[in-house]
PDB file of C-alpha atoms in Angstrom:
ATOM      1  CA  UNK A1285     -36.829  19.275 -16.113  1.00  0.00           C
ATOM      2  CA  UNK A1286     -34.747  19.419 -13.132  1.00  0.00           C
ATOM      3  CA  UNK A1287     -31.313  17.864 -12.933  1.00  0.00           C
ATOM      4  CA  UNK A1288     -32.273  16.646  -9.620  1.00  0.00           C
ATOM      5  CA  UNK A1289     -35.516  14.902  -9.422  1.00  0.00           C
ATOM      6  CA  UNK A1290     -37.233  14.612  -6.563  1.00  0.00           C
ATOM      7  CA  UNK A1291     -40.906  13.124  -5.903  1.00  0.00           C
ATOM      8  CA  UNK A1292     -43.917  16.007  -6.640  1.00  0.00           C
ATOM      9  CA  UNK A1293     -45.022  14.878  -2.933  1.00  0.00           C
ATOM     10  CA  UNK A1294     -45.425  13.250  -0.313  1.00  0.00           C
ATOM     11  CA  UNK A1295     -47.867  12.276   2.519  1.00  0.00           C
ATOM     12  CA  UNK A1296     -47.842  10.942   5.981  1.00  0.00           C
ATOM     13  CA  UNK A1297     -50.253  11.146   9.448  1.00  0.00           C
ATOM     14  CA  UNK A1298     -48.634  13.131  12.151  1.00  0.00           C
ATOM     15  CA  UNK A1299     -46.184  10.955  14.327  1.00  0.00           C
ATOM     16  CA  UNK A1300     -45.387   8.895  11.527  1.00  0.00           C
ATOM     17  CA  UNK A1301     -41.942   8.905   9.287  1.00  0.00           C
ATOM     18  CA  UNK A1302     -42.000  10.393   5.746  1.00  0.00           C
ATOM     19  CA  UNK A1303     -38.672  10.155   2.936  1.00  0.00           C
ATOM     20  CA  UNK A1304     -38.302  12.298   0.352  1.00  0.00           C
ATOM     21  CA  UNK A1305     -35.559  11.081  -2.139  1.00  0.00           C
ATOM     22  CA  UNK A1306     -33.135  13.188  -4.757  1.00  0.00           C
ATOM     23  CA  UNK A1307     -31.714  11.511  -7.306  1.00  0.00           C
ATOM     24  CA  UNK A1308     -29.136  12.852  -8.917  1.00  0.00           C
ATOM     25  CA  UNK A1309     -26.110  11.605 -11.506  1.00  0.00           C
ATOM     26  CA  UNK A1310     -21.970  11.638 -11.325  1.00  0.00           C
ATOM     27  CA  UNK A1311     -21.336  14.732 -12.125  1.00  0.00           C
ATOM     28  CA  UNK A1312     -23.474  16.056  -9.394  1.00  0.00           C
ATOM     29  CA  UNK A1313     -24.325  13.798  -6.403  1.00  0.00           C
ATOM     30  CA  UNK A1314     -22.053  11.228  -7.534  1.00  0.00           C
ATOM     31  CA  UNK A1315     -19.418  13.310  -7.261  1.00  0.00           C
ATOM     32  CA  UNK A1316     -17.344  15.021  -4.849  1.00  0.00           C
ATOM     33  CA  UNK A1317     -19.910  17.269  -4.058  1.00  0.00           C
ATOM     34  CA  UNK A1318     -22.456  17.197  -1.166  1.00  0.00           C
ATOM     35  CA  UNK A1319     -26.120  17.861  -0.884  1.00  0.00           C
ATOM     36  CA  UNK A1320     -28.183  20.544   1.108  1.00  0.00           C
ATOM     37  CA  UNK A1321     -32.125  20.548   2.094  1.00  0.00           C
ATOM     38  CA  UNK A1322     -33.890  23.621   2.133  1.00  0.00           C
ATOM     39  CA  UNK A1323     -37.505  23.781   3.249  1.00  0.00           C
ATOM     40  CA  UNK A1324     -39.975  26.676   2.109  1.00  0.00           C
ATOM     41  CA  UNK A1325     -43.085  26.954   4.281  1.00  0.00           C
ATOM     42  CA  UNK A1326     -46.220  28.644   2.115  1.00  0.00           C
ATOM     43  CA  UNK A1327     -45.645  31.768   1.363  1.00  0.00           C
ATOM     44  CA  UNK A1328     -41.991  32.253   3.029  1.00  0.00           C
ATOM     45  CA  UNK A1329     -38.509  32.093   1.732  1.00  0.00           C
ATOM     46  CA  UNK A1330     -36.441  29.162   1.460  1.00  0.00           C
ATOM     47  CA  UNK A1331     -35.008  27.885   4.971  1.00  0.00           C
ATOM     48  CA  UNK A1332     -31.584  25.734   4.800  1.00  0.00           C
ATOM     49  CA  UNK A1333     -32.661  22.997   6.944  1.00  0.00           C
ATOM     50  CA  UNK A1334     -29.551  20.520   6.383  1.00  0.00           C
ATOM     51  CA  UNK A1335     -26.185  20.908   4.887  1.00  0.00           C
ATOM     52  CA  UNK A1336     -23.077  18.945   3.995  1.00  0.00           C
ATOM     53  CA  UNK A1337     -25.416  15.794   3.409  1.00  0.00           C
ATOM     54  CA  UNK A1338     -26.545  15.366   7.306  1.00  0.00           C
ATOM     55  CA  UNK A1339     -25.760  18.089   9.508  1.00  0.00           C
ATOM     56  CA  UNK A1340     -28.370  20.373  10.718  1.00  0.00           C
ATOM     57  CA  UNK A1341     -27.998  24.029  11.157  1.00  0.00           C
ATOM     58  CA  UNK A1342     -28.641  25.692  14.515  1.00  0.00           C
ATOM     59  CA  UNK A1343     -32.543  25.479  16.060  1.00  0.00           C
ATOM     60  CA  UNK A1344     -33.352  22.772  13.590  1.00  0.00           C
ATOM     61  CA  UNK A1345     -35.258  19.722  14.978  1.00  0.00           C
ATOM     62  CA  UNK A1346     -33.473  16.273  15.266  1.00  0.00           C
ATOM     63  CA  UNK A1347     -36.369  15.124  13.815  1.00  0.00           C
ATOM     64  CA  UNK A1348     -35.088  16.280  10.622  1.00  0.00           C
ATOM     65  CA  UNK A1349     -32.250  13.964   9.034  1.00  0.00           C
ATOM     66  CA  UNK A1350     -30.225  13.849   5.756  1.00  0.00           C
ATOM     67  CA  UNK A1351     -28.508  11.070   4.199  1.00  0.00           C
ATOM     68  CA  UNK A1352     -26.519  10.315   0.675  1.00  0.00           C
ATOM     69  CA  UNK A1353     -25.354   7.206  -0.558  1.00  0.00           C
ATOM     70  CA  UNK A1354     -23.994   6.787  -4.664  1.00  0.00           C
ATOM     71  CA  UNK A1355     -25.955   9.348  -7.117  1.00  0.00           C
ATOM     72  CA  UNK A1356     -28.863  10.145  -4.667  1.00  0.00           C
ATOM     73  CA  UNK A1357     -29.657  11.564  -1.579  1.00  0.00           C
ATOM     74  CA  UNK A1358     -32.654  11.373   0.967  1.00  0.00           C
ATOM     75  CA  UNK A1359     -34.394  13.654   3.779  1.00  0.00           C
ATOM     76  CA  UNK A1360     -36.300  12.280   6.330  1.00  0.00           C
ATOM     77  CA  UNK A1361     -38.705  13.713   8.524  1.00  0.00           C
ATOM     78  CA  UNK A1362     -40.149  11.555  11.888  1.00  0.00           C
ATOM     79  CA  UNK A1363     -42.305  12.785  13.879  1.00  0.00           C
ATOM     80  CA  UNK A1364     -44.118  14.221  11.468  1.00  0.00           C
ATOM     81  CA  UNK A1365     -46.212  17.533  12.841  1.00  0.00           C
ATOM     82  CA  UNK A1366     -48.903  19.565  10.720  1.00  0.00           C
ATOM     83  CA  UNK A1367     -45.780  22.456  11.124  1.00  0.00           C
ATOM     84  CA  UNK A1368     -43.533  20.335   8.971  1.00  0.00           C
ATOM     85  CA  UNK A1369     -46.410  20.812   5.515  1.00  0.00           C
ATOM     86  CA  UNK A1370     -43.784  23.018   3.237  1.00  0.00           C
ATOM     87  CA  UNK A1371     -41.651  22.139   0.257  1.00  0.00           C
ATOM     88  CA  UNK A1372     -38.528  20.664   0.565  1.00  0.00           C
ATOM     89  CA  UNK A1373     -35.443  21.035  -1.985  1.00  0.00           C
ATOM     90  CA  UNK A1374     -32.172  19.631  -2.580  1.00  0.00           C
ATOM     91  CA  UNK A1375     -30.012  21.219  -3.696  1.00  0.00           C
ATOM     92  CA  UNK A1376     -25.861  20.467  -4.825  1.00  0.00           C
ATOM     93  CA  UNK A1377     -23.380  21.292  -7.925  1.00  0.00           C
ATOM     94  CA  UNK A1378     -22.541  19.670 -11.037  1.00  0.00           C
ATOM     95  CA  UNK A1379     -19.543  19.752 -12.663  1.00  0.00           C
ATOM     96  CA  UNK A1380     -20.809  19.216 -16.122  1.00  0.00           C
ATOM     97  CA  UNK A1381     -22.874  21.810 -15.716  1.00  0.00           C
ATOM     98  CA  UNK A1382     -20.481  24.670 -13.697  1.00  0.00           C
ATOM     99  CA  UNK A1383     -23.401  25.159 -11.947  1.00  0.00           C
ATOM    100  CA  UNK A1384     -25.328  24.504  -8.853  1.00  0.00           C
ATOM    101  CA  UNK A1385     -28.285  22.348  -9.242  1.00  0.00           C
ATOM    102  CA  UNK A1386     -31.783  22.275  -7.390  1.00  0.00           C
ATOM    103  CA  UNK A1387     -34.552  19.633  -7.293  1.00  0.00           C
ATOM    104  CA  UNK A1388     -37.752  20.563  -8.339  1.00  0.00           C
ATOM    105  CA  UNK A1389     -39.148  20.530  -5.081  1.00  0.00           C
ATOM    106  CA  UNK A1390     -41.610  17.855  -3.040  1.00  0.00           C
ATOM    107  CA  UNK A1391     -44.504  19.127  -1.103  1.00  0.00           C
ATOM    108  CA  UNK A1392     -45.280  17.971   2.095  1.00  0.00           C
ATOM    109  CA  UNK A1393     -48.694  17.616   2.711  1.00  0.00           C
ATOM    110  CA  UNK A1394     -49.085  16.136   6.384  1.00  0.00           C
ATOM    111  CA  UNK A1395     -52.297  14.426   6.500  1.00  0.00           C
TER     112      UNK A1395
ATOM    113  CA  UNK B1056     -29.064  38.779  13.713  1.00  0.00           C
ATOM    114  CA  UNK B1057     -28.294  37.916  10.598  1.00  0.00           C
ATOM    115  CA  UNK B1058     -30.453  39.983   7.685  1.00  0.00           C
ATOM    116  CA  UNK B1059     -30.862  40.031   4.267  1.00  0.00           C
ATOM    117  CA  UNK B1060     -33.113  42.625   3.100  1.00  0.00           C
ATOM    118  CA  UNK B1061     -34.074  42.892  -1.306  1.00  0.00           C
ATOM    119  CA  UNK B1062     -35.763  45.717  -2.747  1.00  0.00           C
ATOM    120  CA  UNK B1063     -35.932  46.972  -6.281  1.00  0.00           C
ATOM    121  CA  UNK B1064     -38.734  44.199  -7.642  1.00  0.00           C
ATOM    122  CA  UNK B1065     -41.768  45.715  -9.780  1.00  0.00           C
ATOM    123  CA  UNK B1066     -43.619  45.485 -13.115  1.00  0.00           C
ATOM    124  CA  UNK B1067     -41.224  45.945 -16.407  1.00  0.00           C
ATOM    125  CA  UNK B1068     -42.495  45.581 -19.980  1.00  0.00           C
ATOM    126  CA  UNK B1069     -40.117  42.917 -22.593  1.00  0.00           C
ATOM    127  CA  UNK B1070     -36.900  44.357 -23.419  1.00  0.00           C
ATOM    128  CA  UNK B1071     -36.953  46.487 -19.694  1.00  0.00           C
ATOM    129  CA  UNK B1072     -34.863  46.539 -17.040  1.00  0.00           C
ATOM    130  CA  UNK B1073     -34.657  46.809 -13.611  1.00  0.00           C
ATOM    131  CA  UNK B1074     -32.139  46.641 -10.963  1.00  0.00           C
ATOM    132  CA  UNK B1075     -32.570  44.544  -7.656  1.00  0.00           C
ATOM    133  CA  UNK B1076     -30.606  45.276  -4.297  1.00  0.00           C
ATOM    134  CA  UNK B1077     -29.658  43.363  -1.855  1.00  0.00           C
ATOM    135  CA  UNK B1078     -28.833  45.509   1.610  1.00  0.00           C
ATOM    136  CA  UNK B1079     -27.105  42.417   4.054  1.00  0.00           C
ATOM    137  CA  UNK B1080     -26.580  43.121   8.039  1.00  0.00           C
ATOM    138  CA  UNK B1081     -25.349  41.375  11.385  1.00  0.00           C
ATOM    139  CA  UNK B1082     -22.485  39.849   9.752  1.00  0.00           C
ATOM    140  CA  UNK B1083     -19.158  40.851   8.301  1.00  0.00           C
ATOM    141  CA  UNK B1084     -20.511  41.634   4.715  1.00  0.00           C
ATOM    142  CA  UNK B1085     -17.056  41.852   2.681  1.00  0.00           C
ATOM    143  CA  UNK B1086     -16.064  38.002   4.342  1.00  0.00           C
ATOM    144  CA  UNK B1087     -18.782  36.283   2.522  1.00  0.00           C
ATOM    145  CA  UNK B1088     -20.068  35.518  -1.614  1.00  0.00           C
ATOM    146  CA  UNK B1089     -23.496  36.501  -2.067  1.00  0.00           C
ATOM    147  CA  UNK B1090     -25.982  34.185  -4.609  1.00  0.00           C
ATOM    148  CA  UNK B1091     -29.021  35.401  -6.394  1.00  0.00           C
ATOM    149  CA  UNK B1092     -31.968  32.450  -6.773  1.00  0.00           C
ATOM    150  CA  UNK B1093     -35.172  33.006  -7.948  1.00  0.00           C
ATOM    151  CA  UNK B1094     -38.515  31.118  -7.885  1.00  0.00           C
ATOM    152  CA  UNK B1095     -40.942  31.452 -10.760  1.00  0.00           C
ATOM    153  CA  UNK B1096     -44.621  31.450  -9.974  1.00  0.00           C
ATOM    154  CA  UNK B1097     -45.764  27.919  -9.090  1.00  0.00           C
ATOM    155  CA  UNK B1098     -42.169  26.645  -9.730  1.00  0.00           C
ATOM    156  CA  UNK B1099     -39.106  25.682  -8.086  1.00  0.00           C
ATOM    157  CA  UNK B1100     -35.359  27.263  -7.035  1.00  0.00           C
ATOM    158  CA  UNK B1101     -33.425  28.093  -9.935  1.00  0.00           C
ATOM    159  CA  UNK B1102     -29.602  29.525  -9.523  1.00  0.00           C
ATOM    160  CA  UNK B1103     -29.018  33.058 -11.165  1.00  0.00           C
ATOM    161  CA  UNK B1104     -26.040  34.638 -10.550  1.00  0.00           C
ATOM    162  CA  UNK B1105     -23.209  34.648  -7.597  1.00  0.00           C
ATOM    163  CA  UNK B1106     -20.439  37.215  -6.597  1.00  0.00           C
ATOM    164  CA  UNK B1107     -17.448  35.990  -4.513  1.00  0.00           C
ATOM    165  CA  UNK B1108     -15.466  38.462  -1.851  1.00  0.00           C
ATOM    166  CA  UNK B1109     -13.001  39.407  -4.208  1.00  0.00           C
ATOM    167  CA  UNK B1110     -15.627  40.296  -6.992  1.00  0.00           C
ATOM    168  CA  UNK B1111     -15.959  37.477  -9.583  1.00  0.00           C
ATOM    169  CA  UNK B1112     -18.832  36.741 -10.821  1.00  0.00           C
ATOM    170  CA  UNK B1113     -20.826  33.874 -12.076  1.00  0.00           C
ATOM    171  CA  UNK B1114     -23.986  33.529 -14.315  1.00  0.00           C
ATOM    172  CA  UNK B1115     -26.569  31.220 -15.245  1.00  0.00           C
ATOM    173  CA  UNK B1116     -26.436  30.172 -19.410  1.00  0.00           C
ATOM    174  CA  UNK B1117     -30.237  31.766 -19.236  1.00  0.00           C
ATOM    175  CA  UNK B1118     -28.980  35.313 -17.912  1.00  0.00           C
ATOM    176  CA  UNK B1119     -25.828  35.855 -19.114  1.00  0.00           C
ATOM    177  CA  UNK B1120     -25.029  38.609 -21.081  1.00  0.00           C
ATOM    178  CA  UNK B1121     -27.941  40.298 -19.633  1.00  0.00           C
ATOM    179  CA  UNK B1122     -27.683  40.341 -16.036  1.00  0.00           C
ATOM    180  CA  UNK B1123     -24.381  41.790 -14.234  1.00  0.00           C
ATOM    181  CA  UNK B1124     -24.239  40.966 -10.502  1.00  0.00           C
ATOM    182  CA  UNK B1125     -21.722  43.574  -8.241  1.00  0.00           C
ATOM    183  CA  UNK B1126     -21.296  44.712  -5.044  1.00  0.00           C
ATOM    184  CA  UNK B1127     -20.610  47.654  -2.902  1.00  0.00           C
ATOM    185  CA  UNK B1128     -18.516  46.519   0.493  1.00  0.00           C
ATOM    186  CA  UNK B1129     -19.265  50.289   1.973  1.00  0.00           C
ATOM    187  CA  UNK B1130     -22.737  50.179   1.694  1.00  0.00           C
ATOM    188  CA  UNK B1131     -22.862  46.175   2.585  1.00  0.00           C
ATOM    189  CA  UNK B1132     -25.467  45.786  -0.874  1.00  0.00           C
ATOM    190  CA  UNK B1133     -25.325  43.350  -4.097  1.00  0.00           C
ATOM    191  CA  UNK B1134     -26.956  44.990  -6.897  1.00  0.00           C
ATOM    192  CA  UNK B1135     -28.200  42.857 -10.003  1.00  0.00           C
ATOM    193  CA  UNK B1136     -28.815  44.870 -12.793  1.00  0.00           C
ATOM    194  CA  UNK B1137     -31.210  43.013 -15.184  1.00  0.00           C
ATOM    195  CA  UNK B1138     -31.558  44.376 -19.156  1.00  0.00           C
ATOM    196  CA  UNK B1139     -33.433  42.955 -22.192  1.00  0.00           C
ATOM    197  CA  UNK B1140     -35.694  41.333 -19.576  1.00  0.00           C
ATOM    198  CA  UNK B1141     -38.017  38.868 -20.695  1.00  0.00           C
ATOM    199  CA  UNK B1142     -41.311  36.901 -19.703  1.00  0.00           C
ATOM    200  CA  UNK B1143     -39.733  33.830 -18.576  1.00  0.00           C
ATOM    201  CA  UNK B1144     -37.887  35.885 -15.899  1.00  0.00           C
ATOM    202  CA  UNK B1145     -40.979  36.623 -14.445  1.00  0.00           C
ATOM    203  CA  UNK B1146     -39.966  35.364 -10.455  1.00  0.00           C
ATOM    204  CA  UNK B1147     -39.650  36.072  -6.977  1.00  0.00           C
ATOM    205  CA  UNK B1148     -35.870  36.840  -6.783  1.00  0.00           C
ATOM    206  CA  UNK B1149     -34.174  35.772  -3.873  1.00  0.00           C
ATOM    207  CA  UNK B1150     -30.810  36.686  -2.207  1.00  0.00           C
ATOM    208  CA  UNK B1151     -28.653  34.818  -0.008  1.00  0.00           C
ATOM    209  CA  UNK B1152     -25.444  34.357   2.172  1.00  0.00           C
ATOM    210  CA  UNK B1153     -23.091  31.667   0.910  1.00  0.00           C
ATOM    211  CA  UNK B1154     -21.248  29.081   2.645  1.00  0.00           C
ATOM    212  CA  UNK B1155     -19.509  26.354   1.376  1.00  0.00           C
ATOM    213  CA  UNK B1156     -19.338  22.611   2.765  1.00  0.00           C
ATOM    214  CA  UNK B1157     -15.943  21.164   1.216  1.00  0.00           C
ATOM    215  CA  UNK B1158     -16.953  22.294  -2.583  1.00  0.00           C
ATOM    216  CA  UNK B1159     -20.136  22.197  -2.309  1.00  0.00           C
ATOM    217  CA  UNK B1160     -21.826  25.798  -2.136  1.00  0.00           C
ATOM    218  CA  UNK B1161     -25.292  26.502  -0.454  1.00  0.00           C
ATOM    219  CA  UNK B1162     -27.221  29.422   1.489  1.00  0.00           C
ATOM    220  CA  UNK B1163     -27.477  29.487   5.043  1.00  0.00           C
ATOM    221  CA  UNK B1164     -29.310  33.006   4.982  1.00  0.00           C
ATOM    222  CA  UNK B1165     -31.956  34.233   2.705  1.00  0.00           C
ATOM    223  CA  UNK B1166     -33.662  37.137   2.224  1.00  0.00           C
ATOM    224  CA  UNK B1167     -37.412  37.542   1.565  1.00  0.00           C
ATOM    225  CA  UNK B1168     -37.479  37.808  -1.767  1.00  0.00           C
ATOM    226  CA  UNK B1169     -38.824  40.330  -4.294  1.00  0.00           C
ATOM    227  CA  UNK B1170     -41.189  40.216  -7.358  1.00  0.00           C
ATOM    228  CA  UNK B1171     -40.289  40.812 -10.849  1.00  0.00           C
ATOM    229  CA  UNK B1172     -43.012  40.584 -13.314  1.00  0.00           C
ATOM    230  CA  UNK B1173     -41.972  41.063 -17.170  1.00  0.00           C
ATOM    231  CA  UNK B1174     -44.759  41.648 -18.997  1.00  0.00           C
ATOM    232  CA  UNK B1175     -46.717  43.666 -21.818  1.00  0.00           C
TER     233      UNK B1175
END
């Protein structure tokens, strides 16, 4: 059980807009700390795709977007292209804990 | 470019060990913590073990005591030496660059991973 739960997946049709959520508690999310996205195509290494909530690294699509707002956080994809089918994480750190946290992953399966 | 490059992965029996390397490149090794992560089969990101620029170290509750994370600023590697290894830390074991968003840690450079299969 992950301390951040996010959906097992999640479908859309190219061009259209998918959401993947991370829910999270107060001594993680709710906190003072912010939340990264990774995404993991098949068979590759994990990618940081946004950090500090919303920014995006270098070479990373604007298609790609992050928000947080109380205990959760969300990632959404527009645009959607047959490219974008991977798994996504969240990842952030929970005091509780003294640890950092990940989701347990949603895969992206682009219709 | 920025690289991360692991090596050391194989096939260890219950109770084995094994130690993991991580050689780093294209960026000013000693200025920057290094995280292990790994990924069991089928499963998701789990934090291991970190190492900050002046040497102190950090463990998972699941590893401690029996992993010891270090690194060597001359040869720009982490090593993570792994002991009484068991079954459950069967995984692809990742390593990464750190950076840190106001207190908020994360990887913004990972390596490719190795595999570590513990089993009789």
């Amino acid at each position: 059980q992950s301390v951040l739960m996010q959906p097992p997946s999640v479908s859309g049709a190219p061009g259209q807009k998918v959401t993947v959520s991370c829910a999270g508690s107060s001594s993680n999310i709710g906190s003072v700390y912010d939340v990264h996205w990774y995404q993991q195509l098949p068979g590759k290494a994990p990618k940081l795709l946004i950090y500090g909530n919303n920014d995006r690294p270098s070479g990373v699509p604007e298609r790609f977007s992050g928000s947080k707002s109380g205990t959760s956080a969300s990632l959404a994809i527009t645009g959607l292209q047959a490219e974008d089918e991977a798994d996504y994480y969240c990842q952030s750190y929970d005091v509780r804990l003294d640890t950092w946290v990940f989701g347990g992953g949603t895969k992206l399966i682009v219709l | 470019e920025v690289q991360l490059l692991e090596s050391g992965g194989g096939f260890v029996q219950p109770g084995g060990s094994l130690r993991l390397s991580c050689a780093a490149s294209g960026f000013s090794f000693s200025n920057y913590a290094v995280t292990w992560v790994r990924q069991a089969p089928g499963k998701g990101l789990e934090w291991v073990t970190a190492i900050t620029t002046g040497g102190t170290t950090y463990y998972a509750a699941s590893v401690r005591g029996r992993f010891t994370i270090s690194r060597d600023n001359s040869q720009n590697t982490v090593y993570l030496q792994m002991n009484s290894l068991r079954a459950e830390d069967t995984a692809v074991y990742y390593c990464g660059r750190e950076f840190l968003v106001g207190v908020t840690p994360g990887l913004d450079y990972w390596g490719h991973g190795t595999l570590v299969t513990v089993s009789s």
